[in-house]
Coordinates of C-alpha atoms in Angstrom, one line a residue:
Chain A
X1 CA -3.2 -7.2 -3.4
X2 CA -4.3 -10.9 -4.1
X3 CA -2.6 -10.9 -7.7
X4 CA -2.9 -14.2 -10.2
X5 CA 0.0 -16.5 -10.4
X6 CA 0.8 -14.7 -13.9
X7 CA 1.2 -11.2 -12.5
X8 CA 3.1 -12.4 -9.5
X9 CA 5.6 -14.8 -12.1
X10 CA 6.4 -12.0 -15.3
X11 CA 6.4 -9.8 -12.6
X12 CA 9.5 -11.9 -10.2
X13 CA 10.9 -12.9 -14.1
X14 CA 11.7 -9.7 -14.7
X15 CA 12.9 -8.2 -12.0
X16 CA 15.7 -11.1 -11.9
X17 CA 16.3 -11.2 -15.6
X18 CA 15.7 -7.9 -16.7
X19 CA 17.7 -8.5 -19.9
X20 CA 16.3 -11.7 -21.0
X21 CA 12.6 -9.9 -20.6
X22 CA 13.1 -6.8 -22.7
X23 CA 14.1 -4.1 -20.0
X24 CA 16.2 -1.5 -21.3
X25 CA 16.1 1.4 -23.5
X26 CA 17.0 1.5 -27.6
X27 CA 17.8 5.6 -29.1
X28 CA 15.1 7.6 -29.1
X29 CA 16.4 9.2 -31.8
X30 CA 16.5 6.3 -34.8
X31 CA 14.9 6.9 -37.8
X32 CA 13.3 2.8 -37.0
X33 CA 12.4 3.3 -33.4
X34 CA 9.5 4.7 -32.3
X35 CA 8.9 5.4 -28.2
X36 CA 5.5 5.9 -26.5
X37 CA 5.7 7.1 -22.5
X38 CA 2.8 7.3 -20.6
X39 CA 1.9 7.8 -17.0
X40 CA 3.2 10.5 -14.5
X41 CA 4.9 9.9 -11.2
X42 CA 2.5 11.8 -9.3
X43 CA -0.3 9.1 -10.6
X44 CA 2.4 6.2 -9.4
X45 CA 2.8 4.5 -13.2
X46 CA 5.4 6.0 -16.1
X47 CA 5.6 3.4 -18.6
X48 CA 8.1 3.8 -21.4
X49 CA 7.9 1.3 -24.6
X50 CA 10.2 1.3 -27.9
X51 CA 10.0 -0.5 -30.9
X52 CA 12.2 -1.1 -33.5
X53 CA 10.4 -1.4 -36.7
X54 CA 12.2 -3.5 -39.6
X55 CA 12.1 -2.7 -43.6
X56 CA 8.8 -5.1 -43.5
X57 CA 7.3 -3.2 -41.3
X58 CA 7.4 -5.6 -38.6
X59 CA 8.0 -4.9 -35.2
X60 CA 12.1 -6.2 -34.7
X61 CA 12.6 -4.9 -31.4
X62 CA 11.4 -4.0 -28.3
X63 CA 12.7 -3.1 -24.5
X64 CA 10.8 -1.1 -22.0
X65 CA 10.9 0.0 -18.5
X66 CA 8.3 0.5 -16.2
X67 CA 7.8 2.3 -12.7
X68 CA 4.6 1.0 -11.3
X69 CA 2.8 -1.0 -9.8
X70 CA 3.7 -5.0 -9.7
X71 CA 1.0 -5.4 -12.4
X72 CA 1.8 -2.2 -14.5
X73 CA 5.1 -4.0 -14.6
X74 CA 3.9 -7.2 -15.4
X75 CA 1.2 -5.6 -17.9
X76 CA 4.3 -3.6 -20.2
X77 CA 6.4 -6.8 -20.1
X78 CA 3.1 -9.1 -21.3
X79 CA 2.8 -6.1 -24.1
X80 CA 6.3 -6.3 -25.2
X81 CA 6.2 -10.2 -25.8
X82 CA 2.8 -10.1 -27.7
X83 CA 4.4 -7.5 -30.2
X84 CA 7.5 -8.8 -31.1
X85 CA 7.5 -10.3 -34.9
X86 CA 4.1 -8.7 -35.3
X87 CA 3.5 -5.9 -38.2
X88 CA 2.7 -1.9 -37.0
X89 CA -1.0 -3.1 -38.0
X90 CA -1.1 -6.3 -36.2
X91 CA 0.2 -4.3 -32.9
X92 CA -2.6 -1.9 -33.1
X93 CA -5.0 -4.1 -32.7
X94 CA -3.7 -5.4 -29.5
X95 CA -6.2 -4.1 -26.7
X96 CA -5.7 -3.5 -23.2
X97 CA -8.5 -6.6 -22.1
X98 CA -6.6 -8.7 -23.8
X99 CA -3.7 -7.7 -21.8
X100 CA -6.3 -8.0 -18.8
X101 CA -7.6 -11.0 -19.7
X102 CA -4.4 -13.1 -20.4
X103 CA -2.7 -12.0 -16.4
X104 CA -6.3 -12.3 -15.0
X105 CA -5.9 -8.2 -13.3
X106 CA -8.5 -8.0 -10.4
X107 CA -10.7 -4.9 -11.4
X108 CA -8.7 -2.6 -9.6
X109 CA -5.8 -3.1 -11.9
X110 CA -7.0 -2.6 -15.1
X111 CA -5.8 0.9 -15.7
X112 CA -2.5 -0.7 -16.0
X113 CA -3.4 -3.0 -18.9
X114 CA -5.0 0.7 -20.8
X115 CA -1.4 2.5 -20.0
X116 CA 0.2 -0.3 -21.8
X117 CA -2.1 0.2 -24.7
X118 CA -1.7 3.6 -24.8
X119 CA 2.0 3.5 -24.9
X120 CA 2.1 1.1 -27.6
X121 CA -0.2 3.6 -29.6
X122 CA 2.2 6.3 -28.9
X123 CA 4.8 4.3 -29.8
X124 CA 3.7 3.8 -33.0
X125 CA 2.7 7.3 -33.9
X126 CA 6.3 8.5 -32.6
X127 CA 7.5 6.1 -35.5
X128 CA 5.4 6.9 -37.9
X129 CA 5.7 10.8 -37.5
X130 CA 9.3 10.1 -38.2
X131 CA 8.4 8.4 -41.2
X132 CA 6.4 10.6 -42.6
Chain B
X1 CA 10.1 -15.2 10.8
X2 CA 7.4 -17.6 10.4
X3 CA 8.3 -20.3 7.6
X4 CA 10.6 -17.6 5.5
X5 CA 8.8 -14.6 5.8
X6 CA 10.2 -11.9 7.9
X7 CA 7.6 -9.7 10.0
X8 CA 8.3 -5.9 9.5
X9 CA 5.1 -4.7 9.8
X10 CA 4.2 -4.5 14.4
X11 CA 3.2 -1.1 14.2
X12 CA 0.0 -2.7 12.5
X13 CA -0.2 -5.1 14.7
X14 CA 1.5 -7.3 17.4
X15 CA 1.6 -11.3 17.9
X16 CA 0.4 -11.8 21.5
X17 CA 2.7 -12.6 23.4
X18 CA 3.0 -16.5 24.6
X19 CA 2.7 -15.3 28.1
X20 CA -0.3 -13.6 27.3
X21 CA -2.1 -16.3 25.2
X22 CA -1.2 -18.7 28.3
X23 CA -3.1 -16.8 30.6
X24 CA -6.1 -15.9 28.3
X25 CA -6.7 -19.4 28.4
X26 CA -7.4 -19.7 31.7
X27 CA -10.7 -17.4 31.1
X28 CA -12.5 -19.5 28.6
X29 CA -13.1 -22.6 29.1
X30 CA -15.4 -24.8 31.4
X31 CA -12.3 -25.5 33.3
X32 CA -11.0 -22.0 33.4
X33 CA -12.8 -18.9 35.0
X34 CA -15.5 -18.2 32.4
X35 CA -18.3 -16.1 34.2
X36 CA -19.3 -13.3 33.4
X37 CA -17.8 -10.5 35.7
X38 CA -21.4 -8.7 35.7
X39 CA -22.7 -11.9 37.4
X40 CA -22.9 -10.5 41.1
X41 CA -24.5 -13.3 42.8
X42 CA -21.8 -16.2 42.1
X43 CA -17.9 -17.3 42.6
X44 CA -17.9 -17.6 38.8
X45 CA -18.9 -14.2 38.3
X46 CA -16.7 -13.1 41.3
X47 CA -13.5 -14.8 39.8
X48 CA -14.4 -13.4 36.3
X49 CA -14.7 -9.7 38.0
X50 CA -11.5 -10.0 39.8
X51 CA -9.3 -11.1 36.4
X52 CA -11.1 -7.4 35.1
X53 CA -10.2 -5.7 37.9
X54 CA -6.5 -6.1 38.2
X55 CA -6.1 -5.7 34.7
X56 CA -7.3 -2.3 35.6
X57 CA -5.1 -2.2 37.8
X58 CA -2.6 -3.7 35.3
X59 CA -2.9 -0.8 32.6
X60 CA -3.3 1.8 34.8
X61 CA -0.5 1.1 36.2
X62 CA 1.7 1.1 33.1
X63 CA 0.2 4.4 32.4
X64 CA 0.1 6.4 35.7
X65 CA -3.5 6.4 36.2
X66 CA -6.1 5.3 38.6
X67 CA -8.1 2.5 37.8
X68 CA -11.0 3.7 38.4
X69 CA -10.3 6.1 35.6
X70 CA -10.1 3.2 32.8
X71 CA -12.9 2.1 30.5
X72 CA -12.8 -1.1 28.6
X73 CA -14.0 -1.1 24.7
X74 CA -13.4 -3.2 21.7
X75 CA -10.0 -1.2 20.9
X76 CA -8.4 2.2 20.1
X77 CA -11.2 3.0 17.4
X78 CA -14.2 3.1 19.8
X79 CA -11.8 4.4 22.5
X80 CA -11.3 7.0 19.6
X81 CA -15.0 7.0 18.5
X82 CA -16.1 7.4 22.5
X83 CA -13.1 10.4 23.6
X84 CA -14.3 12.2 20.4
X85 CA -18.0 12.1 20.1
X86 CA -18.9 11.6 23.6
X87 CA -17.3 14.5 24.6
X88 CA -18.3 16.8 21.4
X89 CA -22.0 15.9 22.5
X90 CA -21.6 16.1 26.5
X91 CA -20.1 19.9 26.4
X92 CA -22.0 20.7 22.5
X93 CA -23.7 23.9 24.9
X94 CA -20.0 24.8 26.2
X95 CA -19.0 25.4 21.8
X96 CA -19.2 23.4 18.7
X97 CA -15.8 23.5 17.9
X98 CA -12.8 21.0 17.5
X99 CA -8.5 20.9 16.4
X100 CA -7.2 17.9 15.0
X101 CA -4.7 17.5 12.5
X102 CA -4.4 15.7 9.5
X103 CA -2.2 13.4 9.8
X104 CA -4.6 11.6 12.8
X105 CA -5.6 7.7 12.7
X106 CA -9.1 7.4 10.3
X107 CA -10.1 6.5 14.1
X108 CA -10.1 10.3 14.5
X109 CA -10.8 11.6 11.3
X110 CA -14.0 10.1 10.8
X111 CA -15.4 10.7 13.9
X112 CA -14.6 14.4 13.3
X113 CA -16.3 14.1 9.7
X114 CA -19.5 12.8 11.6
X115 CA -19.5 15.6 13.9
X116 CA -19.4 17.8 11.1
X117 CA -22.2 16.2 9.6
X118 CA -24.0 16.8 12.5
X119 CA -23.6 20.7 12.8
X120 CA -20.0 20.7 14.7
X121 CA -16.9 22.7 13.5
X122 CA -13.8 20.8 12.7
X123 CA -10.2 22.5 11.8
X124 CA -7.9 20.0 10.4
X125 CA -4.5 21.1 11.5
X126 CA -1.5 20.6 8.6
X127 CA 1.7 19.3 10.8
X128 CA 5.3 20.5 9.8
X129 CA 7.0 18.5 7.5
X130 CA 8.3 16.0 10.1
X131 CA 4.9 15.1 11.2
X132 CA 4.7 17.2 14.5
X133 CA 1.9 19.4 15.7
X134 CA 3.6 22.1 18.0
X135 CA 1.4 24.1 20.8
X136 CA 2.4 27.0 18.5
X137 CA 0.8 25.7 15.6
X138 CA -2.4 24.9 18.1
X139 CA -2.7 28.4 19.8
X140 CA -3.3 29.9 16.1
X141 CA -6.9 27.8 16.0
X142 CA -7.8 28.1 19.1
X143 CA -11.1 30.0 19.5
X144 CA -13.3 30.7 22.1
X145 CA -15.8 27.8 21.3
X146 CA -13.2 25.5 21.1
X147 CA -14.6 22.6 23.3
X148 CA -11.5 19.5 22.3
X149 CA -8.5 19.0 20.6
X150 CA -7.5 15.6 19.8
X151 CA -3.8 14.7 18.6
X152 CA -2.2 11.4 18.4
X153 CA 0.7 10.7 20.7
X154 CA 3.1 9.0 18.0
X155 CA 2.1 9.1 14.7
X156 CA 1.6 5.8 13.5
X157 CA 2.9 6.0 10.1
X158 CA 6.2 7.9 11.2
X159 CA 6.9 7.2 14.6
X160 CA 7.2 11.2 15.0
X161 CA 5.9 12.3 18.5
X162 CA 3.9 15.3 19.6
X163 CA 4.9 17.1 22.6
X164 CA 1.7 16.3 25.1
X165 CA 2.8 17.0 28.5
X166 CA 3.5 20.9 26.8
X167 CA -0.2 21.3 24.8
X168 CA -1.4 19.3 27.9
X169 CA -0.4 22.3 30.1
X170 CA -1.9 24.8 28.1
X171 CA -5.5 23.2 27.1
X172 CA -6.1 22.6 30.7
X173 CA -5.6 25.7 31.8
X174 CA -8.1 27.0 28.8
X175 CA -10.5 25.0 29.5
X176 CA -10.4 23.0 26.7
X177 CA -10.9 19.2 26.6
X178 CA -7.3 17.2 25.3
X179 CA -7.8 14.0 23.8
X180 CA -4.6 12.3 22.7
X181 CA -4.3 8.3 20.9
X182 CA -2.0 6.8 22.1
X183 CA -2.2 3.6 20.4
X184 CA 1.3 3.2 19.4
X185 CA 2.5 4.5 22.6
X186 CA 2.5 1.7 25.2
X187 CA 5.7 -0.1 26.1
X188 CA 7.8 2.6 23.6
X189 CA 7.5 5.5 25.4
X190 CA 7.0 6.2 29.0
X191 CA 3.3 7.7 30.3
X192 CA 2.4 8.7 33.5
X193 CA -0.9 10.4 33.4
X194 CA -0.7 11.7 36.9
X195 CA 1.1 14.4 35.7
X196 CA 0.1 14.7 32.4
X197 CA -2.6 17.2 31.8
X198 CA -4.6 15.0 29.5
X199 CA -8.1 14.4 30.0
X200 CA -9.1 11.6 27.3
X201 CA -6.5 8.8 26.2
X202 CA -7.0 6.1 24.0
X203 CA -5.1 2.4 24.3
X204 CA -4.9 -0.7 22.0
X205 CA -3.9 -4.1 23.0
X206 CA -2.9 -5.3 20.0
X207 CA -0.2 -3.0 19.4
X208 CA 1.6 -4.2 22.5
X209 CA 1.5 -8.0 22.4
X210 CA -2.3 -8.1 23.3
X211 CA -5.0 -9.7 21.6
X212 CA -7.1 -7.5 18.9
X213 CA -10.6 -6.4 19.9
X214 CA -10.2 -5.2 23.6
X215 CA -8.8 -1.5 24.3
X216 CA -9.4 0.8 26.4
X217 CA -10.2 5.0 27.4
X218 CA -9.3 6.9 30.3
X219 CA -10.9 8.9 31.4
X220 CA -9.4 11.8 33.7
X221 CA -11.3 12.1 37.0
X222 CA -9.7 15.3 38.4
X223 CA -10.9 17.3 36.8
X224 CA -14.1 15.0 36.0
X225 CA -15.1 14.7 32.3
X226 CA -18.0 13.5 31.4
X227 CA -18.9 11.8 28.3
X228 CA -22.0 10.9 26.8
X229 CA -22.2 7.3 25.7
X230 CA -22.3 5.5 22.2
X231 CA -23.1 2.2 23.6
X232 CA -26.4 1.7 25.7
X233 CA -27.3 -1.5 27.5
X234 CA -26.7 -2.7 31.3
X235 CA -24.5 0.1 32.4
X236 CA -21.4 -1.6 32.7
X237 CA -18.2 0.8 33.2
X238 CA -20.2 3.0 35.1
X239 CA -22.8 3.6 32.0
X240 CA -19.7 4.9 30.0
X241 CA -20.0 1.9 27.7
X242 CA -22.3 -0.9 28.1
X243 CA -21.8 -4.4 27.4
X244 CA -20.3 -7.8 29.0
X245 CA -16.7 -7.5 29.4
X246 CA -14.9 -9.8 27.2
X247 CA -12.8 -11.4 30.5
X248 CA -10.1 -13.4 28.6
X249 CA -9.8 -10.0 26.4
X250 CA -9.1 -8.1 29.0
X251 CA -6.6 -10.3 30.9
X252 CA -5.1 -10.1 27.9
X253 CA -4.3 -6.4 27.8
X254 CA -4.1 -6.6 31.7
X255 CA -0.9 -9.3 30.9
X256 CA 0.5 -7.2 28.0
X257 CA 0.5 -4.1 29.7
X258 CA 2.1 -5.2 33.0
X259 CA 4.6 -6.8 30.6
X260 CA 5.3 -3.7 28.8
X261 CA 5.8 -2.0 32.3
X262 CA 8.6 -4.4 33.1
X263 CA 10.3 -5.1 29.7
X264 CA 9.9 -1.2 28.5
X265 CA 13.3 -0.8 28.7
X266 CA 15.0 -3.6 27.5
X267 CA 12.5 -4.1 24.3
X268 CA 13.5 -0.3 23.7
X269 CA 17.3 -0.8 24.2
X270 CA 17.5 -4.0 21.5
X271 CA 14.5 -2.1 19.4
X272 CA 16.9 1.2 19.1
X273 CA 19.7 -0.9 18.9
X274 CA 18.2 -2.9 15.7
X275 CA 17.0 0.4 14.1
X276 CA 20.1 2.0 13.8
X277 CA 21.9 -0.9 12.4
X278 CA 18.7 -1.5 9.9
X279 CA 19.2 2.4 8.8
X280 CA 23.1 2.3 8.6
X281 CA 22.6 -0.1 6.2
X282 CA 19.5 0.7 3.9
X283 CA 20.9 4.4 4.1
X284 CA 23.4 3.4 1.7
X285 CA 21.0 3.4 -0.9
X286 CA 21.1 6.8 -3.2
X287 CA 17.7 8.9 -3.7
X288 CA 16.2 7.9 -0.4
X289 CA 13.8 9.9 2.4
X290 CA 13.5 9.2 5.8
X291 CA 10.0 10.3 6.4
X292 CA 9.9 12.0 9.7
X293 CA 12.7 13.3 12.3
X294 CA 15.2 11.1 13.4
X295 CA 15.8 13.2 16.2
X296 CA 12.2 12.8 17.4
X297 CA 10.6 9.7 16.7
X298 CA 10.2 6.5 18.3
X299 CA 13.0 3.9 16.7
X300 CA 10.2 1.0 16.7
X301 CA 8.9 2.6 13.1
X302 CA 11.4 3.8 10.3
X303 CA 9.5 5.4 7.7
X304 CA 11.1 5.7 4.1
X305 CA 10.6 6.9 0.6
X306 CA 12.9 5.3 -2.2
X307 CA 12.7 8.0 -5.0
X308 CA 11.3 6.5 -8.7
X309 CA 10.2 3.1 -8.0
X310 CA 6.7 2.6 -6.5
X311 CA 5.7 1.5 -3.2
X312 CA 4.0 -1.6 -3.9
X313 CA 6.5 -3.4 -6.5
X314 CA 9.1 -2.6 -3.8
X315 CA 6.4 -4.8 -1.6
X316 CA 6.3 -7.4 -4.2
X317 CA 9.9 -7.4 -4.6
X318 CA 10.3 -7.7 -1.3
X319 CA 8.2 -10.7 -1.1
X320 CA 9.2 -12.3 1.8
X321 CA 9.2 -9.3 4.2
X322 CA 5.9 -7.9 5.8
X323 CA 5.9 -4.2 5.5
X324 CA 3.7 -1.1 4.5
X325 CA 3.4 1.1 2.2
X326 CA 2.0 4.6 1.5
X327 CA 1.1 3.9 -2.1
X328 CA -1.9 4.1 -3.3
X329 CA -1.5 0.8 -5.0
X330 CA -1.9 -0.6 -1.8
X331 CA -5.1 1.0 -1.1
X332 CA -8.5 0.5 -1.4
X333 CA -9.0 4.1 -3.1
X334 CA -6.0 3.9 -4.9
X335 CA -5.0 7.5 -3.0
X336 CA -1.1 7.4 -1.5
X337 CA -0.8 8.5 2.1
X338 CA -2.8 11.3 3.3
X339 CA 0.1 11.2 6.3
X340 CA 2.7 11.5 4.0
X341 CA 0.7 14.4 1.4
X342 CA 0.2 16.6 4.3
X343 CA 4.0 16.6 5.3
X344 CA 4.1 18.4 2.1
X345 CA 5.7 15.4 0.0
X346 CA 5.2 15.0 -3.3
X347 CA 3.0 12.3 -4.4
X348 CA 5.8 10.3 -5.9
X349 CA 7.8 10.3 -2.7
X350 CA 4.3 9.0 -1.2
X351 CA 3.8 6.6 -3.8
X352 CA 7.4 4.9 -2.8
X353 CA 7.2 5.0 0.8
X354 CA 7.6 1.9 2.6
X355 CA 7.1 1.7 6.7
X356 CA 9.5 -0.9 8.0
X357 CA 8.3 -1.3 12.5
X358 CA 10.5 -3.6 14.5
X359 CA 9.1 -5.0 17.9
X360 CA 9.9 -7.7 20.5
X361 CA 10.5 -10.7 18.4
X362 CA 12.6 -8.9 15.8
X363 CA 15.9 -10.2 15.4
X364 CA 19.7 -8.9 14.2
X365 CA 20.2 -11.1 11.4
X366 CA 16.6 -10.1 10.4
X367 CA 17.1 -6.9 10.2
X368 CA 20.5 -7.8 8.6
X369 CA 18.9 -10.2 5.8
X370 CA 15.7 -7.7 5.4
X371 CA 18.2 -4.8 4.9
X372 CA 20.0 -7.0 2.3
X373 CA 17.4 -7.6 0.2
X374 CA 15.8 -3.8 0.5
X375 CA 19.3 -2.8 -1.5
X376 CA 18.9 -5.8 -3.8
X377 CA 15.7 -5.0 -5.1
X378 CA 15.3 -0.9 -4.7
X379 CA 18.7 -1.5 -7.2
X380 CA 16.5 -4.2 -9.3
X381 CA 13.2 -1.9 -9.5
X382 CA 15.4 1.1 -10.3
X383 CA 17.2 -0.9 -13.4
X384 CA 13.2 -1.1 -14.4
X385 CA 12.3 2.3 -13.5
X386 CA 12.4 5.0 -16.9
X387 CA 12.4 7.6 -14.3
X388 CA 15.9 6.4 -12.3
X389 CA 17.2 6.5 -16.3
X390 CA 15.9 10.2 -16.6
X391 CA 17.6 11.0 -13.1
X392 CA 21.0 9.4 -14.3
X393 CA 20.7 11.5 -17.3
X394 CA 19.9 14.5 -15.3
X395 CA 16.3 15.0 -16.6
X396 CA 14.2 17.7 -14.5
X397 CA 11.1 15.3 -13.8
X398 CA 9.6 18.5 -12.8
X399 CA 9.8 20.0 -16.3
X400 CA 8.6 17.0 -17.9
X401 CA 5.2 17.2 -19.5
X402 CA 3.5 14.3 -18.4
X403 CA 0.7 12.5 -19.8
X404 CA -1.3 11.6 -16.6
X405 CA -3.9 9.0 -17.8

């Protein structure tokens, strides 16, 4: 798979510093975190994402953990950084081609970029259900 | 190793060996013995037709054959392509149908699919879970039109190896046509046709040190079996397939073949001897499949599925190591191994396979360093993977409702 330096560089970063790029898992059960999972083994990509939302609203907080693919791992980790310090509404407008786009996927590869989106949605919606 | 990347992968392909290159040479050139072995009327077409002829004699030999009963062609897929078609079209009047299994090469699975296409009959045979088609397993599909049955020698995914010289026995006496790949065979396990009850076998030279793009078919003469040809042109091997025989090619497999005769046994004893070390080691790892039968497979190809990470981040992980892997992330048609689905695995275990295949030129601190870093990373990706977390916590991933995307 001929990926772009990018993939091939969040993709090494994390797998040797797993700490110092998110990886890891905060309760599912607090009030201020909110986890989306998406994916199923049998497809070859589970991504899990959590946030930890702040009294501002703002997105405190975040580890994942991804099995995948080298890009769906290098997708959830480019997800992660772009949503730290943003608000709930901010993060919802962050789109999977933007994901694409900024670690140049080859065509093949964009479905990892959507399950990233998609777990940030869910992500949200876990949190907000708790909220409401 | 070339530079620092370890080469795990010689059940795709070989590097020829330096013997073999050396004396390709000499078939090229101006200065060398370039003719072309069809030219009857000149020393350079005599010299040229010699080289062909005692590599005949060359993989014949290694294979317990008669010369006369091997055909050149580009490799194992038109060897495959020729066994298959040319003989589902020479006996089409006898029946119209064929047994595989589904676990062949694509070499033999598409051929099949294009004889379906074309009004033939194909069953697709499911092998047991350690990738073996048993004569028992045969008999069940055999029907009275049954005109071939093609299996593969050693699987070439998991090394596991069908029992030939027993089906052999039986299709012959029925009548029916045996065609068997053998691509992964030469130099790892021993062949002697003459008493083998085979009537179509396919070689590769690339998978034993020779160069790509020359194989070959034999082609049992007692009893005859005719075949009608793909390739039409100026009758070379005897009309079987026409074209000018690449000379320096088929030195090539000549040299690698009569190599494999006399190293066989050696190669085997340090291949074995490196396998088991490389599986004492990796087997340390929790959650892992060996994919196939230790008990009966060749030790060139160890087979393994590391439960919740995926195949192809285990590939990247392992960055400096040539290997395969079943996933579909690998793939064109982002599918995971057909080989591995029919055993009856589950996707995931198909997704996370990796083929480690040791050859000639593999080395014990390779395998040493190569089995190091498997543990490092497999333990890194896991640390990644929410499914390992699930595991620890003792989560059925069966139960869990997924949300497939």
């Amino acid at each position: 798979m001929a990926y772009s330096k990018k993939v091939i560089e969040k993709f090494e970063n994390t797998l040797n510093n797993p700490s110092a790029f998110h990886v890891g898992r905060l309760d599912p059960k607090a009030k201020n975190v909110g986890t989306g999972m998406v994916g199923a083994p049998a497809c070859g990509d589970v991504m899990r994402l959590q946030i930890e939302v702040d009294k501002n609203n703002k997105i405190s907080n975040c580890k994942f953990k991804t099995y995948g693919c080298g890009s769906a791992i290098a997708s959830s980790q480019q997800m992660i950084e772009m949503l730290v310090g943003k608000t709930l509404k901010e993060a919802k407008k962050i789109k999977d081609r933007d994901i694409a786009e900024i670690l140049e996927l080859p065509a093949i590869k964009i479905h990892c970029s959507v399950l990233a989106e998609d777990s940030i949605k869910k992500a949200i919606a876990d949190y907000e259900s708790k909220k409401a | 190793m070339q530079g620092n990347q370890f080469y795990f992968d010689y059940a795709s392909t070989t590097p020829v060996d330096p013997r073999v290159a050396k004396r390709m040479i000499e078939f090229m050139s101006v200065d060398g013995h370039f003719g072309n072995p069809g030219s009857r009327s000149h020393s350079f077409g005599w010299k040229a037709d010699e080289a062909v002829e005692k590599a005949r004699m060359q993989v014949a030999t290694l294979v317990g054959a008669d010369p006369r009963e091997i055909v050149w062609t580009s490799g194992a897929t038109e060897s495959d392509n020729l066994a298959i078609k040319g003989a589902a079209k020479f006996y089409e009047s006898k029946g119209k149908h064929i047994i595989t299994s589904k676990i062949e090469h694509k070499a033999v699975l598409d051929p099949c699919r294009q004889l379906e296409r074309e009004g033939f009959e194909v069953t697709y045979i499911d092998p047991d879970e350690t990738g073996v088609v048993s004569l028992e397993m045969l008999k069940k599909y055999i029907r009275n039109d049954t005109i071939l049955i093609s299996l593969m020698h050693i699987n070439n995914e998991l090394g596991s190896v069908n029992d030939i010289e027993k089906i052999g026995a039986y299709t012959r006496k029925k009548g029916i046509i045996f065609h068997v790949d053998a691509a992964q065979s030469t130099g790892k396990l021993d062949i002697d046709l003459a008493n083998l009850n085979v009537d179509l076998m396919s070689f590769s030279a690339h998978k034993t040190y020779g160069p790509k793009g020359v194989g070959a078919l034999y082609v049992c003469r007692k009893p005859r079996i005719r075949l009608e040809a793909l390739i039409h042109g100026g009758g070379q091997e005897r009309g079987f397939r026409a074209g000018t025989l690449p000379t320096h090619q088929i030195v090539g497999m000549g040299e690698a073949f009569d190599l494999a005769k006399h190293e066989m046994q050696e190669d085997n004893k340090k291949i074995t001897k490196l396998s088991r070390l490389f599986w004492n080691e990796v087997s340390e790892i929790d959650e892992i499949y060996l994919n196939g039968d230790m008990k009966n497979k060749v030790p060139n190809i160890i087979n393994i599925s590391f439960a919740y990470i995926e195949g192809e981040s285990l590939i990247m992980g392992l960055k400096d190591v040539a290997v395969s892997s079943g996933s579909a992330c690998t793939s064109a048609s982002l599918e995971p191994s057909y080989v591995l689905r029919a055993l009856g695995r589950a996707d995931e275990l198909a997704h996370s396979s990796i083929r480690f295949s040791f050859g000639r030129f593999t080395t014990e601190e390779e395998v040493k360093e190569v089995a190091k870093t498997t543990k490092r990373v497999v333990a890194q990706l896991r640390e990644l993977s929410p499914l390992w977390d699930m595991f620890l916590d003792g989560v059925d991933l069966e139960k869990v409702e997924w949300a497939p995307h």
